[in-house]
Amino acid sequence: MAAALLANTLYSLGFVLEKRALGSLPEVTVRQPARLLRLVIGSPLWIGGSLSLAAGFGAQLVVYRTLPIAAAQGIFVSGLVLLVLLSARLLGEETSGRERYALAAILAALLMVVLSLREGSESVSQGAPYPLILLVCVPSLAAGVWLYNSAERRTRHRHRLPTTGVEYGVAVGLLYGVSSLAIKGVSSHLTTSGIGGALLDLLRSPYPYLLLFTGAFGLVMSQAALQRCRASLIVPVCTTVTCLYTAVLGTLSFGEALPEDPLRLALRVAGTALAVAVLLSMPRHDRRPAPASPQPPIGAKELTPP
């Protein structure tokens, strides 16, 4: 529990610091990854945010070694509140009433998924079949990259309203969902006896390679999205997709049984459907500020009609 709360704090602080650093940098794009990396590495504030995220990754490894997947996701949900508070305090971001209702509905949906867990379940799964993991993760990675590219093409259209970042959040959330499953797989290999044998078994598994892919692409995609969109919206959307993806597909992949109680099964299905419906209904564009009406020059006489 303490490791999960620490991971929440480190992740929220890391995203906010990176967003603040990106605000003072020139525009970055996924089409120029080398330039993006050169710019962010030269920012001490961004380095601090990335170190905070790396520490959160270490705390997440501890969580997955001691808690079931879905239970861990339920605790990670609490990080949304801290993220919104930090964004308002440090970034000056304000959410609209519709977005606050949507975030509350997403939180309710995730809590419904958590409540669908088996009561008193403390067992932690030890592994999953590699072909099943690849069958789940590879299409998810392809879908995330395709969705991100589609959002990029739409935002390049002239006269298009600024995007809120929902599409970016869903795309990056899919990559981070795969990364979360890979972290779970790595944590299961770390429990084996013998460092040499555990390392050899880990290298034979798909988990380190999934982490490398999601780490490289997730870094570039998330930084470009963070610079263009509000952290108080894109990060909660990304977190929602990641938590739902990990809780549902991770539970199935790592052999945790679905609830036999009809009420718990209904909670899981309804929570997933609610989260998807809220994501689809969230605004895709930010409103542009209304142009100020031109003021007459000082000293000019006001003309009155005859």
Short mmCIF file of C-alpha atoms in Angstrom, two decimals:
data_model
loop_
_atom_site.label_atom_id
_atom_site.label_comp_id
_atom_site.label_asym_id
_atom_site.label_seq_id
_atom_site.Cartn_x
_atom_site.Cartn_y
_atom_site.Cartn_z
CA MET A 1 0.00 0.00 0.00
CA ALA A 2 2.79 2.45 0.90
CA ALA A 3 4.65 1.63 -2.33
CA ALA A 4 1.49 2.24 -4.38
CA LEU A 5 0.86 5.63 -2.77
CA LEU A 6 4.51 6.55 -3.28
CA ALA A 7 4.28 5.55 -6.94
CA ASN A 8 1.20 7.78 -7.33
CA THR A 9 3.03 10.77 -5.87
CA LEU A 10 6.16 10.23 -7.96
CA TYR A 11 4.23 9.74 -11.21
CA SER A 12 2.04 12.82 -10.68
CA LEU A 13 5.00 15.00 -9.73
CA GLY A 14 7.02 13.70 -12.68
CA PHE A 15 4.31 14.47 -15.24
CA VAL A 16 3.77 17.97 -13.86
CA LEU A 17 7.50 18.78 -13.87
CA GLU A 18 7.87 17.51 -17.43
CA LYS A 19 4.85 19.54 -18.55
CA ARG A 20 6.27 22.68 -16.92
CA ALA A 21 9.63 22.10 -18.61
CA LEU A 22 8.06 21.48 -22.01
CA GLY A 23 6.20 24.79 -21.77
CA SER A 24 9.49 26.69 -22.03
CA LEU A 25 10.93 24.60 -24.89
CA PRO A 26 10.43 25.03 -28.65
CA GLU A 27 7.71 22.92 -30.25
CA VAL A 28 8.59 19.22 -30.36
CA THR A 29 7.18 16.58 -32.68
CA VAL A 30 7.33 12.80 -33.02
CA ARG A 31 8.59 13.27 -36.57
CA GLN A 32 11.89 14.56 -35.16
CA PRO A 33 12.64 12.26 -32.20
CA ALA A 34 16.37 13.10 -32.08
CA ARG A 35 15.63 16.83 -31.79
CA LEU A 36 12.99 16.12 -29.14
CA LEU A 37 15.42 14.12 -27.03
CA ARG A 38 18.13 16.76 -27.42
CA LEU A 39 15.80 19.50 -26.22
CA VAL A 40 14.39 17.68 -23.20
CA ILE A 41 17.72 16.31 -22.04
CA GLY A 42 19.03 19.85 -21.94
CA SER A 43 16.33 20.90 -19.47
CA PRO A 44 17.21 20.34 -15.77
CA LEU A 45 13.53 20.59 -14.84
CA TRP A 46 12.63 17.85 -17.32
CA ILE A 47 15.46 15.68 -15.99
CA GLY A 48 13.98 16.06 -12.50
CA GLY A 49 10.56 14.98 -13.79
CA SER A 50 11.99 11.96 -15.59
CA LEU A 51 13.88 10.89 -12.46
CA SER A 52 10.63 11.12 -10.51
CA LEU A 53 8.92 8.89 -13.09
CA ALA A 54 11.79 6.41 -12.94
CA ALA A 55 11.47 6.24 -9.15
CA GLY A 56 7.73 5.65 -9.60
CA PHE A 57 8.58 2.75 -11.91
CA GLY A 58 10.69 1.20 -9.15
CA ALA A 59 7.86 1.59 -6.66
CA GLN A 60 5.47 -0.01 -9.15
CA LEU A 61 7.70 -3.09 -9.33
CA VAL A 62 7.32 -3.50 -5.56
CA VAL A 63 3.54 -3.13 -5.84
CA TYR A 64 3.20 -5.85 -8.48
CA ARG A 65 5.24 -8.25 -6.37
CA THR A 66 2.85 -7.93 -3.44
CA LEU A 67 -0.61 -7.09 -4.81
CA PRO A 68 -2.88 -8.62 -7.48
CA ILE A 69 -3.01 -6.66 -10.74
CA ALA A 70 -6.56 -5.32 -10.45
CA ALA A 71 -6.13 -4.38 -6.79
CA ALA A 72 -3.00 -2.42 -7.65
CA GLN A 73 -4.84 -0.51 -10.38
CA GLY A 74 -7.51 0.47 -7.89
CA ILE A 75 -4.90 2.13 -5.69
CA PHE A 76 -3.23 3.82 -8.67
CA VAL A 77 -6.56 5.54 -9.44
CA SER A 78 -6.09 7.82 -6.44
CA GLY A 79 -3.20 9.47 -8.27
CA LEU A 80 -5.70 11.26 -10.54
CA VAL A 81 -6.78 13.54 -7.70
CA LEU A 82 -3.20 14.48 -6.83
CA LEU A 83 -2.41 15.10 -10.50
CA VAL A 84 -5.32 17.52 -10.94
CA LEU A 85 -4.35 19.38 -7.75
CA LEU A 86 -0.70 19.69 -8.79
CA SER A 87 -1.68 20.81 -12.30
CA ALA A 88 -3.86 23.57 -10.88
CA ARG A 89 -1.23 24.65 -8.35
CA LEU A 90 1.95 24.45 -10.41
CA LEU A 91 0.70 24.82 -13.99
CA GLY A 92 -2.31 27.08 -13.53
CA GLU A 93 -4.55 24.68 -15.49
CA GLU A 94 -8.29 24.80 -14.93
CA THR A 95 -10.76 22.10 -15.94
CA SER A 96 -14.23 22.88 -17.20
CA GLY A 97 -17.37 21.69 -15.44
CA ARG A 98 -17.99 19.07 -18.11
CA GLU A 99 -14.46 17.73 -17.78
CA ARG A 100 -14.73 17.54 -13.97
CA TYR A 101 -17.95 15.53 -14.29
CA ALA A 102 -16.24 13.27 -16.83
CA LEU A 103 -13.26 12.70 -14.53
CA ALA A 104 -15.61 11.89 -11.66
CA ALA A 105 -17.45 9.39 -13.88
CA ILE A 106 -14.17 7.81 -14.90
CA LEU A 107 -13.18 7.49 -11.25
CA ALA A 108 -16.54 5.85 -10.51
CA ALA A 109 -16.05 3.44 -13.41
CA LEU A 110 -12.63 2.40 -12.18
CA LEU A 111 -13.95 1.91 -8.65
CA MET A 112 -16.66 -0.34 -10.08
CA VAL A 113 -13.97 -2.48 -11.68
CA VAL A 114 -12.09 -2.65 -8.38
CA LEU A 115 -15.24 -3.63 -6.48
CA SER A 116 -15.68 -6.54 -8.87
CA LEU A 117 -12.58 -8.23 -7.47
CA ARG A 118 -12.87 -11.43 -5.52
CA GLU A 119 -13.30 -10.58 -1.87
CA GLY A 120 -10.32 -11.54 0.28
CA SER A 121 -8.13 -12.43 -2.69
CA GLU A 122 -4.49 -11.97 -1.68
CA SER A 123 -2.80 -14.35 -4.14
CA VAL A 124 -0.42 -12.84 -6.67
CA SER A 125 -0.13 -14.52 -10.06
CA GLN A 126 3.35 -15.69 -11.00
CA GLY A 127 3.31 -15.60 -14.80
CA ALA A 128 1.43 -15.82 -18.07
CA PRO A 129 1.93 -17.80 -21.30
CA TYR A 130 4.19 -15.85 -23.64
CA PRO A 131 2.06 -16.43 -26.78
CA LEU A 132 -0.96 -15.04 -24.94
CA ILE A 133 0.97 -11.97 -23.81
CA LEU A 134 2.13 -11.29 -27.37
CA LEU A 135 -1.38 -11.87 -28.72
CA VAL A 136 -2.68 -9.21 -26.33
CA CYS A 137 0.17 -6.70 -26.51
CA VAL A 138 1.16 -6.56 -30.20
CA PRO A 139 -2.30 -5.49 -31.52
CA SER A 140 -2.55 -2.99 -28.65
CA LEU A 141 0.76 -1.40 -29.60
CA ALA A 142 -0.28 -1.19 -33.24
CA ALA A 143 -3.61 0.38 -32.27
CA GLY A 144 -1.91 2.95 -30.04
CA VAL A 145 0.57 4.04 -32.72
CA TRP A 146 -2.18 4.20 -35.37
CA LEU A 147 -4.47 6.27 -33.15
CA TYR A 148 -1.65 8.68 -32.30
CA ASN A 149 -0.77 9.15 -35.97
CA SER A 150 -4.43 9.77 -36.78
CA ALA A 151 -4.62 12.46 -34.09
CA GLU A 152 -1.43 14.02 -35.45
CA ARG A 153 -2.87 14.23 -38.96
CA ARG A 154 -6.07 15.87 -37.72
CA THR A 155 -4.26 18.47 -35.63
CA ARG A 156 -2.19 19.56 -38.64
CA HIS A 157 -5.33 20.70 -40.47
CA ARG A 158 -5.55 24.45 -40.76
CA HIS A 159 -8.43 26.23 -38.99
CA ARG A 160 -8.98 23.23 -36.72
CA LEU A 161 -9.81 23.89 -33.06
CA PRO A 162 -7.07 22.99 -30.53
CA THR A 163 -7.41 19.42 -29.30
CA THR A 164 -7.95 18.60 -25.64
CA GLY A 165 -5.74 15.54 -25.95
CA VAL A 166 -8.28 12.73 -25.48
CA GLU A 167 -7.01 10.85 -28.54
CA TYR A 168 -3.42 11.34 -27.43
CA GLY A 169 -4.28 10.12 -23.94
CA VAL A 170 -5.95 6.96 -25.24
CA ALA A 171 -3.05 6.20 -27.60
CA VAL A 172 -0.36 6.68 -24.95
CA GLY A 173 -2.54 4.84 -22.43
CA LEU A 174 -2.53 1.75 -24.65
CA LEU A 175 1.28 1.81 -24.78
CA TYR A 176 1.53 2.30 -21.04
CA GLY A 177 -0.98 -0.51 -20.53
CA VAL A 178 1.34 -2.86 -22.40
CA SER A 179 4.23 -1.47 -20.35
CA SER A 180 2.28 -2.18 -17.16
CA LEU A 181 1.79 -5.82 -18.19
CA ALA A 182 5.50 -6.03 -18.97
CA ILE A 183 6.35 -4.60 -15.55
CA LYS A 184 4.14 -7.26 -13.98
CA GLY A 185 5.99 -9.92 -15.96
CA VAL A 186 9.38 -8.56 -14.91
CA SER A 187 8.32 -8.51 -11.26
CA SER A 188 7.28 -12.16 -11.45
CA HIS A 189 10.74 -13.11 -12.74
CA LEU A 190 12.41 -11.18 -9.95
CA THR A 191 10.84 -13.50 -7.38
CA THR A 192 12.76 -16.55 -8.61
CA SER A 193 15.76 -17.74 -6.63
CA GLY A 194 19.21 -16.93 -8.00
CA ILE A 195 20.09 -13.67 -9.74
CA GLY A 196 21.77 -15.34 -12.72
CA GLY A 197 18.91 -17.73 -13.40
CA ALA A 198 16.31 -15.01 -12.95
CA LEU A 199 18.13 -12.71 -15.39
CA LEU A 200 18.45 -15.47 -17.98
CA ASP A 201 14.77 -16.35 -17.69
CA LEU A 202 13.87 -12.68 -18.00
CA LEU A 203 15.90 -12.25 -21.21
CA ARG A 204 14.15 -15.26 -22.69
CA SER A 205 10.77 -13.67 -22.04
CA PRO A 206 9.13 -10.93 -24.15
CA TYR A 207 8.86 -8.54 -21.19
CA PRO A 208 12.17 -6.60 -21.46
CA TYR A 209 11.64 -6.07 -25.19
CA LEU A 210 8.11 -4.85 -24.66
CA LEU A 211 9.47 -2.43 -22.06
CA LEU A 212 12.10 -1.15 -24.48
CA PHE A 213 9.52 -0.57 -27.21
CA THR A 214 6.97 1.11 -24.98
CA GLY A 215 9.68 3.12 -23.23
CA ALA A 216 11.11 4.54 -26.46
CA PHE A 217 7.82 5.22 -28.25
CA GLY A 218 5.99 6.22 -25.08
CA LEU A 219 8.66 8.80 -24.23
CA VAL A 220 8.50 10.53 -27.61
CA MET A 221 4.71 10.34 -27.95
CA SER A 222 3.93 11.45 -24.40
CA GLN A 223 6.28 14.46 -24.49
CA ALA A 224 4.83 15.81 -27.74
CA ALA A 225 1.30 15.30 -26.41
CA LEU A 226 2.09 16.90 -23.04
CA GLN A 227 3.44 20.02 -24.72
CA ARG A 228 0.28 20.50 -26.81
CA CYS A 229 -2.41 19.54 -24.31
CA ARG A 230 -3.31 20.12 -20.68
CA ALA A 231 -1.73 17.68 -18.26
CA SER A 232 -4.87 17.83 -16.09
CA LEU A 233 -6.83 16.14 -18.90
CA ILE A 234 -4.43 14.05 -20.95
CA VAL A 235 -2.82 12.30 -17.95
CA PRO A 236 -6.16 11.24 -16.34
CA VAL A 237 -7.34 9.88 -19.70
CA CYS A 238 -4.05 8.05 -20.17
CA THR A 239 -4.22 6.70 -16.61
CA THR A 240 -7.81 5.52 -17.11
CA VAL A 241 -6.97 3.60 -20.27
CA THR A 242 -3.87 2.11 -18.66
CA CYS A 243 -5.70 1.02 -15.50
CA LEU A 244 -8.64 -0.52 -17.36
CA TYR A 245 -6.37 -2.23 -19.85
CA THR A 246 -4.17 -3.67 -17.12
CA ALA A 247 -7.02 -4.62 -14.78
CA VAL A 248 -9.09 -6.42 -17.43
CA LEU A 249 -6.57 -7.90 -19.86
CA GLY A 250 -3.92 -8.38 -17.18
CA THR A 251 -6.35 -10.31 -15.03
CA LEU A 252 -7.17 -12.60 -17.95
CA SER A 253 -3.59 -12.97 -19.18
CA PHE A 254 -2.10 -13.79 -15.77
CA GLY A 255 -4.81 -16.29 -14.92
CA GLU A 256 -6.92 -14.42 -12.38
CA ALA A 257 -10.45 -15.78 -12.63
CA LEU A 258 -13.41 -13.59 -13.49
CA PRO A 259 -15.88 -13.10 -10.63
CA GLU A 260 -18.47 -15.86 -10.35
CA ASP A 261 -20.87 -13.66 -8.43
CA PRO A 262 -23.30 -12.09 -10.95
CA LEU A 263 -23.18 -8.77 -9.09
CA ARG A 264 -19.39 -8.57 -9.27
CA LEU A 265 -19.39 -9.61 -12.91
CA ALA A 266 -21.98 -6.91 -13.66
CA LEU A 267 -19.84 -4.31 -11.85
CA ARG A 268 -16.80 -5.17 -13.95
CA VAL A 269 -18.67 -5.08 -17.25
CA ALA A 270 -20.60 -1.91 -16.35
CA GLY A 271 -17.48 -0.13 -15.09
CA THR A 272 -15.60 -0.90 -18.30
CA ALA A 273 -18.54 0.21 -20.46
CA LEU A 274 -18.95 3.44 -18.45
CA ALA A 275 -15.29 4.37 -18.78
CA VAL A 276 -15.34 3.77 -22.54
CA ALA A 277 -18.56 5.77 -22.92
CA VAL A 278 -17.13 8.71 -20.95
CA LEU A 279 -13.96 8.72 -23.02
CA LEU A 280 -16.00 8.78 -26.23
CA SER A 281 -18.17 11.65 -24.98
CA MET A 282 -15.39 13.91 -23.68
CA PRO A 283 -14.77 17.11 -25.69
CA ARG A 284 -12.16 16.72 -28.41
CA HIS A 285 -11.35 20.41 -28.73
CA ASP A 286 -10.57 23.35 -26.48
CA ARG A 287 -12.54 26.51 -27.02
CA ARG A 288 -10.54 29.31 -28.52
CA PRO A 289 -10.80 32.58 -26.62
CA ALA A 290 -13.16 35.03 -28.25
CA PRO A 291 -11.31 37.76 -30.12
CA ALA A 292 -11.30 41.07 -28.31
CA SER A 293 -13.36 43.79 -29.92
CA PRO A 294 -11.20 46.53 -31.40
CA GLN A 295 -11.02 49.70 -29.31
CA PRO A 296 -11.08 53.13 -30.95
CA PRO A 297 -7.82 55.07 -30.81
CA ILE A 298 -7.34 57.35 -27.86
CA GLY A 299 -8.61 60.80 -28.64
CA ALA A 300 -10.75 59.68 -31.60
CA LYS A 301 -14.23 61.10 -31.72
CA GLU A 302 -17.08 58.65 -31.65
CA LEU A 303 -19.26 58.92 -34.74
CA THR A 304 -23.00 58.97 -34.22
CA PRO A 305 -25.48 58.17 -36.97
CA PRO A 306 -27.66 61.03 -38.19
#
